[in-house]
mmCIF file with all atom_site columns, C-alpha atoms and ligand atoms in Angstrom:
data_model
loop_
_atom_site.group_PDB
_atom_site.id
_atom_site.type_symbol
_atom_site.label_atom_id
_atom_site.label_alt_id
_atom_site.label_comp_id
_atom_site.label_asym_id
_atom_site.label_entity_id
_atom_site.label_seq_id
_atom_site.pdbx_PDB_ins_code
_atom_site.Cartn_x
_atom_site.Cartn_y
_atom_site.Cartn_z
_atom_site.occupancy
_atom_site.B_iso_or_equiv
_atom_site.pdbx_formal_charge
_atom_site.auth_seq_id
_atom_site.auth_comp_id
_atom_site.auth_asym_id
_atom_site.auth_atom_id
_atom_site.pdbx_PDB_model_num
ATOM   1   C  CA  . UNK A 1 1   ? 69.945 -65.805  99.197  1.00 71.00 ? 237 UNK A CA  1
ATOM   2   C  CA  . UNK A 1 2   ? 72.263 -62.610  99.167  1.00 76.00 ? 238 UNK A CA  1
ATOM   3   C  CA  . UNK A 1 3   ? 75.338 -63.009  98.954  1.00 78.00 ? 239 UNK A CA  1
ATOM   4   C  CA  . UNK A 1 4   ? 77.644 -61.499  101.882 1.00 74.00 ? 240 UNK A CA  1
ATOM   5   C  CA  . UNK A 1 5   ? 79.092 -58.349  101.507 1.00 75.00 ? 241 UNK A CA  1
ATOM   6   C  CA  . UNK A 1 6   ? 81.462 -57.168  104.558 1.00 76.00 ? 242 UNK A CA  1
ATOM   7   C  CA  . UNK A 1 7   ? 84.055 -54.782  104.878 1.00 81.00 ? 243 UNK A CA  1
ATOM   8   C  CA  . UNK A 1 8   ? 85.466 -56.861  107.713 1.00 85.00 ? 244 UNK A CA  1
ATOM   9   C  CA  . UNK A 1 9   ? 86.050 -60.736  107.224 1.00 85.00 ? 245 UNK A CA  1
ATOM   10  C  CA  . UNK A 1 10  ? 84.937 -63.292  109.613 1.00 88.00 ? 246 UNK A CA  1
ATOM   11  C  CA  . UNK A 1 11  ? 87.256 -66.057  110.697 1.00 91.00 ? 247 UNK A CA  1
ATOM   12  C  CA  . UNK A 1 12  ? 86.745 -69.107  109.408 1.00 92.00 ? 248 UNK A CA  1
ATOM   13  C  CA  . UNK A 1 13  ? 85.755 -71.418  112.429 1.00 95.00 ? 249 UNK A CA  1
ATOM   14  C  CA  . UNK A 1 14  ? 87.047 -75.103  112.518 1.00 96.00 ? 250 UNK A CA  1
ATOM   15  C  CA  . UNK A 1 15  ? 84.198 -77.713  111.124 1.00 97.00 ? 251 UNK A CA  1
ATOM   16  C  CA  . UNK A 1 16  ? 82.738 -80.792  112.637 1.00 97.00 ? 252 UNK A CA  1
ATOM   17  C  CA  . UNK A 1 17  ? 80.922 -83.162  110.025 1.00 98.00 ? 253 UNK A CA  1
ATOM   18  C  CA  . UNK A 1 18  ? 78.010 -84.068  111.588 1.00 97.00 ? 254 UNK A CA  1
ATOM   19  C  CA  . UNK A 1 19  ? 77.665 -87.768  109.901 1.00 97.00 ? 255 UNK A CA  1
ATOM   20  C  CA  . UNK A 1 20  ? 80.908 -88.822  111.637 1.00 97.00 ? 256 UNK A CA  1
ATOM   21  C  CA  . UNK A 1 21  ? 82.558 -86.429  114.257 1.00 97.00 ? 257 UNK A CA  1
ATOM   22  C  CA  . UNK A 1 22  ? 85.781 -86.098  112.189 1.00 98.00 ? 258 UNK A CA  1
ATOM   23  C  CA  . UNK A 1 23  ? 86.855 -82.169  112.780 1.00 98.00 ? 259 UNK A CA  1
ATOM   24  C  CA  . UNK A 1 24  ? 88.707 -80.400  110.249 1.00 97.00 ? 260 UNK A CA  1
ATOM   25  C  CA  . UNK A 1 25  ? 90.578 -77.795  112.409 1.00 96.00 ? 261 UNK A CA  1
ATOM   26  C  CA  . UNK A 1 26  ? 94.277 -77.058  112.561 1.00 93.00 ? 262 UNK A CA  1
ATOM   27  C  CA  . UNK A 1 27  ? 94.754 -77.743  116.505 1.00 92.00 ? 263 UNK A CA  1
ATOM   28  C  CA  . UNK A 1 28  ? 93.706 -81.100  116.880 1.00 97.00 ? 264 UNK A CA  1
ATOM   29  C  CA  . UNK A 1 29  ? 95.248 -84.023  119.267 1.00 97.00 ? 265 UNK A CA  1
ATOM   30  C  CA  . UNK A 1 30  ? 94.913 -87.769  118.830 1.00 98.00 ? 266 UNK A CA  1
ATOM   31  C  CA  . UNK A 1 31  ? 94.923 -90.454  121.677 1.00 98.00 ? 267 UNK A CA  1
ATOM   32  C  CA  . UNK A 1 32  ? 94.640 -93.931  120.297 1.00 98.00 ? 268 UNK A CA  1
ATOM   33  C  CA  . UNK A 1 33  ? 93.274 -96.972  122.523 1.00 98.00 ? 269 UNK A CA  1
ATOM   34  C  CA  . UNK A 1 34  ? 94.490 -100.724 121.865 1.00 98.00 ? 270 UNK A CA  1
ATOM   35  C  CA  . UNK A 1 35  ? 93.733 -103.892 122.677 1.00 98.00 ? 271 UNK A CA  1
ATOM   36  C  CA  . UNK A 1 36  ? 97.325 -103.859 124.783 1.00 98.00 ? 272 UNK A CA  1
ATOM   37  C  CA  . UNK A 1 37  ? 96.031 -100.704 126.162 1.00 98.00 ? 273 UNK A CA  1
ATOM   38  C  CA  . UNK A 1 38  ? 92.531 -102.595 127.849 1.00 98.00 ? 274 UNK A CA  1
ATOM   39  C  CA  . UNK A 1 39  ? 94.346 -104.972 130.230 1.00 97.00 ? 275 UNK A CA  1
ATOM   40  C  CA  . UNK A 1 40  ? 91.428 -105.778 133.440 1.00 94.00 ? 276 UNK A CA  1
ATOM   41  C  CA  . UNK A 1 41  ? 89.023 -103.903 131.855 1.00 96.00 ? 277 UNK A CA  1
ATOM   42  C  CA  . UNK A 1 42  ? 86.860 -106.429 129.877 1.00 97.00 ? 278 UNK A CA  1
ATOM   43  C  CA  . UNK A 1 43  ? 85.281 -110.013 131.417 1.00 96.00 ? 279 UNK A CA  1
ATOM   44  C  CA  . UNK A 1 44  ? 87.503 -112.460 129.808 1.00 97.00 ? 280 UNK A CA  1
ATOM   45  C  CA  . UNK A 1 45  ? 91.096 -111.754 130.179 1.00 97.00 ? 281 UNK A CA  1
ATOM   46  C  CA  . UNK A 1 46  ? 92.049 -114.564 128.360 1.00 98.00 ? 282 UNK A CA  1
ATOM   47  C  CA  . UNK A 1 47  ? 90.012 -113.209 125.292 1.00 98.00 ? 283 UNK A CA  1
ATOM   48  C  CA  . UNK A 1 48  ? 91.567 -110.188 125.210 1.00 98.00 ? 284 UNK A CA  1
ATOM   49  C  CA  . UNK A 1 49  ? 94.795 -111.744 125.015 1.00 98.00 ? 285 UNK A CA  1
ATOM   50  C  CA  . UNK A 1 50  ? 93.936 -113.967 122.022 1.00 98.00 ? 286 UNK A CA  1
ATOM   51  C  CA  . UNK A 1 51  ? 93.426 -110.707 119.720 1.00 98.00 ? 287 UNK A CA  1
ATOM   52  C  CA  . UNK A 1 52  ? 96.434 -108.643 118.376 1.00 98.00 ? 288 UNK A CA  1
ATOM   53  C  CA  . UNK A 1 53  ? 98.016 -105.928 120.528 1.00 98.00 ? 289 UNK A CA  1
ATOM   54  C  CA  . UNK A 1 54  ? 98.293 -103.441 118.091 1.00 98.00 ? 290 UNK A CA  1
ATOM   55  C  CA  . UNK A 1 55  ? 93.969 -103.927 116.962 1.00 98.00 ? 291 UNK A CA  1
ATOM   56  C  CA  . UNK A 1 56  ? 92.674 -100.373 118.028 1.00 98.00 ? 292 UNK A CA  1
ATOM   57  C  CA  . UNK A 1 57  ? 89.497 -100.128 119.707 1.00 99.00 ? 293 UNK A CA  1
ATOM   58  C  CA  . UNK A 1 58  ? 89.005 -96.931  120.121 1.00 99.00 ? 294 UNK A CA  1
ATOM   59  C  CA  . UNK A 1 59  ? 90.412 -93.189  119.121 1.00 98.00 ? 295 UNK A CA  1
ATOM   60  C  CA  . UNK A 1 60  ? 89.119 -90.094  120.167 1.00 98.00 ? 296 UNK A CA  1
ATOM   61  C  CA  . UNK A 1 61  ? 90.336 -86.298  118.372 1.00 98.00 ? 297 UNK A CA  1
ATOM   62  C  CA  . UNK A 1 62  ? 89.819 -83.360  120.527 1.00 98.00 ? 298 UNK A CA  1
ATOM   63  C  CA  . UNK A 1 63  ? 90.098 -79.897  119.078 1.00 97.00 ? 299 UNK A CA  1
ATOM   64  C  CA  . UNK A 1 64  ? 92.638 -78.173  121.502 1.00 93.00 ? 300 UNK A CA  1
ATOM   65  C  CA  . UNK A 1 65  ? 91.476 -75.207  123.748 1.00 93.00 ? 301 UNK A CA  1
ATOM   66  C  CA  . UNK A 1 66  ? 93.285 -73.371  126.818 1.00 94.00 ? 302 UNK A CA  1
ATOM   67  C  CA  . UNK A 1 67  ? 93.775 -75.962  129.843 1.00 94.00 ? 303 UNK A CA  1
ATOM   68  C  CA  . UNK A 1 68  ? 92.004 -73.398  132.290 1.00 97.00 ? 304 UNK A CA  1
ATOM   69  C  CA  . UNK A 1 69  ? 89.362 -72.456  134.678 1.00 97.00 ? 305 UNK A CA  1
ATOM   70  C  CA  . UNK A 1 70  ? 86.196 -71.901  132.628 1.00 97.00 ? 306 UNK A CA  1
ATOM   71  C  CA  . UNK A 1 71  ? 87.759 -73.546  129.393 1.00 98.00 ? 307 UNK A CA  1
ATOM   72  C  CA  . UNK A 1 72  ? 85.642 -76.552  127.633 1.00 98.00 ? 308 UNK A CA  1
ATOM   73  C  CA  . UNK A 1 73  ? 86.968 -79.453  125.200 1.00 97.00 ? 309 UNK A CA  1
ATOM   74  C  CA  . UNK A 1 74  ? 84.919 -80.844  122.162 1.00 98.00 ? 310 UNK A CA  1
ATOM   75  C  CA  . UNK A 1 75  ? 86.149 -84.346  120.891 1.00 98.00 ? 311 UNK A CA  1
ATOM   76  C  CA  . UNK A 1 76  ? 84.817 -86.786  118.987 1.00 98.00 ? 312 UNK A CA  1
ATOM   77  C  CA  . UNK A 1 77  ? 85.320 -90.556  120.505 1.00 99.00 ? 313 UNK A CA  1
ATOM   78  C  CA  . UNK A 1 78  ? 85.012 -93.141  117.619 1.00 98.00 ? 314 UNK A CA  1
ATOM   79  C  CA  . UNK A 1 79  ? 85.059 -96.623  118.955 1.00 99.00 ? 315 UNK A CA  1
ATOM   80  C  CA  . UNK A 1 80  ? 85.021 -99.805  116.997 1.00 98.00 ? 316 UNK A CA  1
ATOM   81  C  CA  . UNK A 1 81  ? 82.832 -102.362 116.164 1.00 98.00 ? 317 UNK A CA  1
ATOM   82  C  CA  . UNK A 1 82  ? 84.196 -105.518 117.751 1.00 98.00 ? 318 UNK A CA  1
ATOM   83  C  CA  . UNK A 1 83  ? 84.038 -107.893 120.949 1.00 98.00 ? 319 UNK A CA  1
ATOM   84  C  CA  . UNK A 1 84  ? 86.661 -109.362 123.621 1.00 98.00 ? 320 UNK A CA  1
ATOM   85  C  CA  . UNK A 1 85  ? 85.059 -112.546 124.026 1.00 98.00 ? 321 UNK A CA  1
ATOM   86  C  CA  . UNK A 1 86  ? 81.026 -111.765 124.042 1.00 98.00 ? 322 UNK A CA  1
ATOM   87  C  CA  . UNK A 1 87  ? 81.611 -108.794 125.346 1.00 98.00 ? 323 UNK A CA  1
ATOM   88  C  CA  . UNK A 1 88  ? 81.709 -105.511 122.746 1.00 98.00 ? 324 UNK A CA  1
ATOM   89  C  CA  . UNK A 1 89  ? 84.082 -103.241 122.401 1.00 98.00 ? 325 UNK A CA  1
ATOM   90  C  CA  . UNK A 1 90  ? 84.069 -100.203 124.991 1.00 98.00 ? 326 UNK A CA  1
ATOM   91  C  CA  . UNK A 1 91  ? 85.900 -97.424  126.429 1.00 98.00 ? 327 UNK A CA  1
ATOM   92  C  CA  . UNK A 1 92  ? 87.948 -97.683  129.735 1.00 97.00 ? 328 UNK A CA  1
ATOM   93  C  CA  . UNK A 1 93  ? 86.001 -95.202  131.208 1.00 98.00 ? 329 UNK A CA  1
ATOM   94  C  CA  . UNK A 1 94  ? 86.382 -93.135  133.614 1.00 98.00 ? 330 UNK A CA  1
ATOM   95  C  CA  . UNK A 1 95  ? 85.226 -90.713  136.641 1.00 98.00 ? 331 UNK A CA  1
ATOM   96  C  CA  . UNK A 1 96  ? 86.188 -86.836  136.283 1.00 98.00 ? 332 UNK A CA  1
ATOM   97  C  CA  . UNK A 1 97  ? 88.685 -86.020  138.871 1.00 98.00 ? 333 UNK A CA  1
ATOM   98  C  CA  . UNK A 1 98  ? 87.102 -82.913  139.423 1.00 98.00 ? 334 UNK A CA  1
ATOM   99  C  CA  . UNK A 1 99  ? 83.574 -85.040  140.418 1.00 98.00 ? 335 UNK A CA  1
ATOM   100 C  CA  . UNK A 1 100 ? 81.537 -81.933  140.435 1.00 98.00 ? 336 UNK A CA  1
ATOM   101 C  CA  . UNK A 1 101 ? 82.366 -81.408  136.576 1.00 98.00 ? 337 UNK A CA  1
ATOM   102 C  CA  . UNK A 1 102 ? 79.463 -82.401  134.316 1.00 98.00 ? 338 UNK A CA  1
ATOM   103 C  CA  . UNK A 1 103 ? 79.957 -83.723  130.506 1.00 98.00 ? 339 UNK A CA  1
ATOM   104 C  CA  . UNK A 1 104 ? 77.609 -83.651  127.222 1.00 99.00 ? 340 UNK A CA  1
ATOM   105 C  CA  . UNK A 1 105 ? 77.563 -86.370  124.839 1.00 99.00 ? 341 UNK A CA  1
ATOM   106 C  CA  . UNK A 1 106 ? 75.620 -86.488  121.352 1.00 98.00 ? 342 UNK A CA  1
ATOM   107 C  CA  . UNK A 1 107 ? 75.425 -89.200  119.364 1.00 98.00 ? 343 UNK A CA  1
ATOM   108 C  CA  . UNK A 1 108 ? 76.561 -89.164  115.538 1.00 98.00 ? 344 UNK A CA  1
ATOM   109 C  CA  . UNK A 1 109 ? 77.148 -92.484  113.561 1.00 98.00 ? 345 UNK A CA  1
ATOM   110 C  CA  . UNK A 1 110 ? 76.516 -95.783  115.027 1.00 98.00 ? 346 UNK A CA  1
ATOM   111 C  CA  . UNK A 1 111 ? 74.608 -97.439  117.921 1.00 98.00 ? 347 UNK A CA  1
ATOM   112 C  CA  . UNK A 1 112 ? 75.284 -98.153  121.722 1.00 98.00 ? 348 UNK A CA  1
ATOM   113 C  CA  . UNK A 1 113 ? 74.881 -97.685  125.206 1.00 98.00 ? 349 UNK A CA  1
ATOM   114 C  CA  . UNK A 1 114 ? 76.099 -95.337  127.306 1.00 98.00 ? 350 UNK A CA  1
ATOM   115 C  CA  . UNK A 1 115 ? 77.084 -96.541  131.019 1.00 98.00 ? 351 UNK A CA  1
ATOM   116 C  CA  . UNK A 1 116 ? 76.778 -94.408  133.665 1.00 98.00 ? 352 UNK A CA  1
ATOM   117 C  CA  . UNK A 1 117 ? 77.615 -94.751  137.353 1.00 97.00 ? 353 UNK A CA  1
ATOM   118 C  CA  . UNK A 1 118 ? 76.616 -92.510  139.991 1.00 96.00 ? 354 UNK A CA  1
ATOM   119 C  CA  . UNK A 1 119 ? 79.497 -92.836  143.033 1.00 94.00 ? 355 UNK A CA  1
ATOM   120 C  CA  . UNK A 1 120 ? 76.625 -93.159  145.285 1.00 90.00 ? 356 UNK A CA  1
ATOM   121 C  CA  . UNK A 1 121 ? 73.603 -94.386  143.170 1.00 94.00 ? 357 UNK A CA  1
ATOM   122 C  CA  . UNK A 1 122 ? 73.337 -97.617  140.766 1.00 94.00 ? 358 UNK A CA  1
ATOM   123 C  CA  . UNK A 1 123 ? 74.132 -97.853  137.539 1.00 96.00 ? 359 UNK A CA  1
ATOM   124 C  CA  . UNK A 1 124 ? 72.108 -97.227  134.756 1.00 97.00 ? 360 UNK A CA  1
ATOM   125 C  CA  . UNK A 1 125 ? 72.482 -96.842  130.739 1.00 98.00 ? 361 UNK A CA  1
ATOM   126 C  CA  . UNK A 1 126 ? 71.165 -94.811  128.163 1.00 98.00 ? 362 UNK A CA  1
ATOM   127 C  CA  . UNK A 1 127 ? 70.983 -95.747  124.420 1.00 98.00 ? 363 UNK A CA  1
ATOM   128 C  CA  . UNK A 1 128 ? 73.155 -93.883  121.784 1.00 98.00 ? 364 UNK A CA  1
ATOM   129 C  CA  . UNK A 1 129 ? 72.610 -93.370  117.983 1.00 98.00 ? 365 UNK A CA  1
ATOM   130 C  CA  . UNK A 1 130 ? 72.762 -90.804  115.512 1.00 98.00 ? 366 UNK A CA  1
ATOM   131 C  CA  . UNK A 1 131 ? 70.749 -87.779  117.572 1.00 98.00 ? 367 UNK A CA  1
ATOM   132 C  CA  . UNK A 1 132 ? 70.989 -88.632  120.920 1.00 98.00 ? 368 UNK A CA  1
ATOM   133 C  CA  . UNK A 1 133 ? 71.838 -86.387  123.364 1.00 98.00 ? 369 UNK A CA  1
ATOM   134 C  CA  . UNK A 1 134 ? 73.272 -87.374  126.896 1.00 99.00 ? 370 UNK A CA  1
ATOM   135 C  CA  . UNK A 1 135 ? 73.587 -85.913  129.950 1.00 98.00 ? 371 UNK A CA  1
ATOM   136 C  CA  . UNK A 1 136 ? 76.134 -87.045  131.892 1.00 98.00 ? 372 UNK A CA  1
ATOM   137 C  CA  . UNK A 1 137 ? 75.853 -85.445  135.762 1.00 98.00 ? 373 UNK A CA  1
ATOM   138 C  CA  . UNK A 1 138 ? 78.353 -84.839  138.285 1.00 98.00 ? 374 UNK A CA  1
ATOM   139 C  CA  . UNK A 1 139 ? 79.755 -87.612  140.275 1.00 97.00 ? 375 UNK A CA  1
ATOM   140 C  CA  . UNK A 1 140 ? 78.752 -90.485  137.481 1.00 98.00 ? 376 UNK A CA  1
ATOM   141 C  CA  . UNK A 1 141 ? 81.730 -92.481  136.256 1.00 98.00 ? 377 UNK A CA  1
ATOM   142 C  CA  . UNK A 1 142 ? 81.242 -92.807  131.909 1.00 98.00 ? 378 UNK A CA  1
ATOM   143 C  CA  . UNK A 1 143 ? 81.485 -95.590  129.651 1.00 98.00 ? 379 UNK A CA  1
ATOM   144 C  CA  . UNK A 1 144 ? 80.633 -95.925  125.635 1.00 98.00 ? 380 UNK A CA  1
ATOM   145 C  CA  . UNK A 1 145 ? 79.971 -99.448  124.338 1.00 98.00 ? 381 UNK A CA  1
ATOM   146 C  CA  . UNK A 1 146 ? 79.536 -100.072 120.848 1.00 98.00 ? 382 UNK A CA  1
ATOM   147 C  CA  . UNK A 1 147 ? 76.956 -103.021 119.994 1.00 98.00 ? 383 UNK A CA  1
ATOM   148 C  CA  . UNK A 1 148 ? 76.286 -102.743 116.616 1.00 98.00 ? 384 UNK A CA  1
ATOM   149 C  CA  . UNK A 1 149 ? 78.551 -103.417 113.176 1.00 98.00 ? 385 UNK A CA  1
ATOM   150 C  CA  . UNK A 1 150 ? 79.565 -99.909  112.466 1.00 98.00 ? 386 UNK A CA  1
ATOM   151 C  CA  . UNK A 1 151 ? 82.271 -97.477  113.630 1.00 98.00 ? 387 UNK A CA  1
ATOM   152 C  CA  . UNK A 1 152 ? 80.197 -95.739  116.841 1.00 98.00 ? 388 UNK A CA  1
ATOM   153 C  CA  . UNK A 1 153 ? 81.090 -92.168  116.841 1.00 98.00 ? 389 UNK A CA  1
ATOM   154 C  CA  . UNK A 1 154 ? 80.139 -89.847  119.830 1.00 98.00 ? 390 UNK A CA  1
ATOM   155 C  CA  . UNK A 1 155 ? 80.639 -86.060  120.469 1.00 98.00 ? 391 UNK A CA  1
ATOM   156 C  CA  . UNK A 1 156 ? 81.135 -84.634  123.696 1.00 98.00 ? 392 UNK A CA  1
ATOM   157 C  CA  . UNK A 1 157 ? 82.051 -81.430  125.926 1.00 98.00 ? 393 UNK A CA  1
ATOM   158 C  CA  . UNK A 1 158 ? 83.326 -81.283  129.166 1.00 98.00 ? 394 UNK A CA  1
ATOM   159 C  CA  . UNK A 1 159 ? 85.357 -78.487  131.782 1.00 98.00 ? 395 UNK A CA  1
ATOM   160 C  CA  . UNK A 1 160 ? 88.753 -78.533  130.259 1.00 97.00 ? 396 UNK A CA  1
ATOM   161 C  CA  . UNK A 1 161 ? 89.684 -78.938  133.725 1.00 98.00 ? 397 UNK A CA  1
ATOM   162 C  CA  . UNK A 1 162 ? 87.341 -81.996  134.715 1.00 98.00 ? 398 UNK A CA  1
ATOM   163 C  CA  . UNK A 1 163 ? 90.667 -84.325  134.510 1.00 98.00 ? 399 UNK A CA  1
ATOM   164 C  CA  . UNK A 1 164 ? 90.084 -88.095  134.127 1.00 98.00 ? 400 UNK A CA  1
ATOM   165 C  CA  . UNK A 1 165 ? 90.206 -90.667  136.790 1.00 98.00 ? 401 UNK A CA  1
ATOM   166 C  CA  . UNK A 1 166 ? 90.179 -93.981  135.633 1.00 97.00 ? 402 UNK A CA  1
ATOM   167 C  CA  . UNK A 1 167 ? 91.769 -95.823  139.145 1.00 95.00 ? 403 UNK A CA  1
ATOM   168 C  CA  . UNK A 1 168 ? 88.478 -95.159  141.072 1.00 92.00 ? 404 UNK A CA  1
ATOM   169 C  CA  . UNK A 1 169 ? 86.280 -97.887  139.592 1.00 87.00 ? 405 UNK A CA  1
ATOM   170 C  CA  . UNK A 1 170 ? 89.300 -100.771 139.754 1.00 79.00 ? 406 UNK A CA  1
ATOM   171 C  CA  . UNK A 1 171 ? 89.591 -103.345 140.261 1.00 75.00 ? 407 UNK A CA  1
ATOM   172 C  CA  . UNK A 1 172 ? 85.463 -103.841 140.084 1.00 79.00 ? 408 UNK A CA  1
ATOM   173 C  CA  . UNK A 1 173 ? 84.885 -102.161 136.990 1.00 85.00 ? 409 UNK A CA  1
ATOM   174 C  CA  . UNK A 1 174 ? 81.637 -100.670 136.366 1.00 94.00 ? 410 UNK A CA  1
ATOM   175 C  CA  . UNK A 1 175 ? 78.678 -103.083 137.757 1.00 95.00 ? 411 UNK A CA  1
ATOM   176 C  CA  . UNK A 1 176 ? 76.929 -103.652 134.296 1.00 97.00 ? 412 UNK A CA  1
ATOM   177 C  CA  . UNK A 1 177 ? 78.455 -104.617 131.302 1.00 97.00 ? 413 UNK A CA  1
ATOM   178 C  CA  . UNK A 1 178 ? 77.065 -105.381 127.369 1.00 98.00 ? 414 UNK A CA  1
ATOM   179 C  CA  . UNK A 1 179 ? 77.344 -108.948 126.092 1.00 98.00 ? 415 UNK A CA  1
ATOM   180 C  CA  . UNK A 1 180 ? 76.654 -110.234 122.590 1.00 98.00 ? 416 UNK A CA  1
ATOM   181 C  CA  . UNK A 1 181 ? 74.201 -112.888 123.171 1.00 96.00 ? 417 UNK A CA  1
ATOM   182 C  CA  . UNK A 1 182 ? 72.287 -115.614 120.632 1.00 93.00 ? 418 UNK A CA  1
ATOM   183 C  CA  . UNK A 1 183 ? 68.712 -113.824 121.418 1.00 93.00 ? 419 UNK A CA  1
ATOM   184 C  CA  . UNK A 1 184 ? 70.359 -110.253 120.874 1.00 96.00 ? 420 UNK A CA  1
ATOM   185 C  CA  . UNK A 1 185 ? 72.638 -107.763 123.415 1.00 97.00 ? 421 UNK A CA  1
ATOM   186 C  CA  . UNK A 1 186 ? 72.057 -108.166 127.136 1.00 96.00 ? 422 UNK A CA  1
ATOM   187 C  CA  . UNK A 1 187 ? 73.133 -105.616 129.539 1.00 96.00 ? 423 UNK A CA  1
ATOM   188 C  CA  . UNK A 1 188 ? 73.818 -107.957 133.205 1.00 95.00 ? 424 UNK A CA  1
ATOM   189 C  CA  . UNK A 1 189 ? 75.429 -107.040 136.418 1.00 94.00 ? 425 UNK A CA  1
ATOM   190 C  CA  . UNK A 1 190 ? 79.420 -107.495 136.150 1.00 91.00 ? 426 UNK A CA  1
ATOM   191 C  CA  . UNK A 1 191 ? 79.328 -110.018 138.952 1.00 79.00 ? 427 UNK A CA  1
ATOM   192 C  CA  . UNK A 1 192 ? 77.140 -112.687 137.330 1.00 64.00 ? 428 UNK A CA  1
HETATM 193 C  C1  . F6R B 2 .   ? 86.041 -86.770  128.395 1.00 82.23 ? 996 F6R B C1  1
HETATM 194 C  C2  . F6R B 2 .   ? 85.381 -88.250  127.611 1.00 82.23 ? 996 F6R B C2  1
HETATM 195 C  C3  . F6R B 2 .   ? 85.594 -88.684  126.671 1.00 82.23 ? 996 F6R B C3  1
HETATM 196 C  C4  . F6R B 2 .   ? 86.489 -89.993  126.599 1.00 82.23 ? 996 F6R B C4  1
HETATM 197 C  C5  . F6R B 2 .   ? 86.531 -90.830  125.416 1.00 82.23 ? 996 F6R B C5  1
HETATM 198 C  C6  . F6R B 2 .   ? 87.845 -92.227  125.877 1.00 82.23 ? 996 F6R B C6  1
HETATM 199 O  O1  . F6R B 2 .   ? 85.711 -86.210  129.569 1.00 82.23 ? 996 F6R B O1  1
HETATM 200 O  O2  . F6R B 2 .   ? 84.301 -88.645  128.517 1.00 82.23 ? 996 F6R B O2  1
HETATM 201 O  O3  . F6R B 2 .   ? 86.013 -87.695  125.582 1.00 82.23 ? 996 F6R B O3  1
HETATM 202 O  O4  . F6R B 2 .   ? 87.864 -89.752  127.201 1.00 82.23 ? 996 F6R B O4  1
HETATM 203 O  O5  . F6R B 2 .   ? 85.605 -91.119  125.054 1.00 82.23 ? 996 F6R B O5  1
HETATM 204 O  O6  . F6R B 2 .   ? 87.259 -92.775  127.155 1.00 82.23 ? 996 F6R B O6  1
HETATM 205 P  P1  . F6R B 2 .   ? 88.087 -92.876  128.433 1.00 82.23 ? 996 F6R B P1  1
HETATM 206 O  O7  . F6R B 2 .   ? 88.887 -91.905  128.529 1.00 82.23 ? 996 F6R B O7  1
HETATM 207 O  O8  . F6R B 2 .   ? 87.383 -93.384  129.154 1.00 82.23 ? 996 F6R B O8  1
HETATM 208 O  O9  . F6R B 2 .   ? 88.908 -93.903  127.777 1.00 82.23 ? 996 F6R B O9  1
HETATM 209 MN MN1 . MN  B 3 .   ? 84.410 -87.711  130.466 1.00 82.23 ? 997 MN  B MN1 1
#
């Protein structure tokens, strides 16, 4: 391969490790979500209370871009393996405040399930694994569930002005839940 002979040097862009989703960049924001932050999210609230408050369930690292119309954000969610009772660790889940704004997720590490809950149609789900690509349509709430033993990492790209609406899903939450049962991973209607 020829070596680069340039009079004008290109900038070195931020980098992402595609095996883990970890960014190497100057402008990163981090958000950590622990067991104490997830009151009312899992079916078995008393099982949640038995876990240490400060146990980290997931961490998001976001490549900062300007918060303005037309801009995009990129961020990786690292969701730990674990369970609350027999329910797998999962993200809080949200609609976008701007409901019409869609998103892409890319599975990078580990395995799990993406729950998708449209406003006006039944919930559905997709398997997440290294290399999986997920289009999250407009008007659709979304949540990651880690069903494996490794960290589940997924890279996301979404409109900078989309916002997050966590309230609209309460108190019922998603209509599907994911459990670890003796004979495997079970995806069940939430009200059974
Ligand atoms: C951005 C997005 C992800 C989630 C992240 C944490 O729109 O969908 O970056 O924000 O997976 O999940 P929540 O926000 O539901 O706690
Ligand atoms: Mn989102």
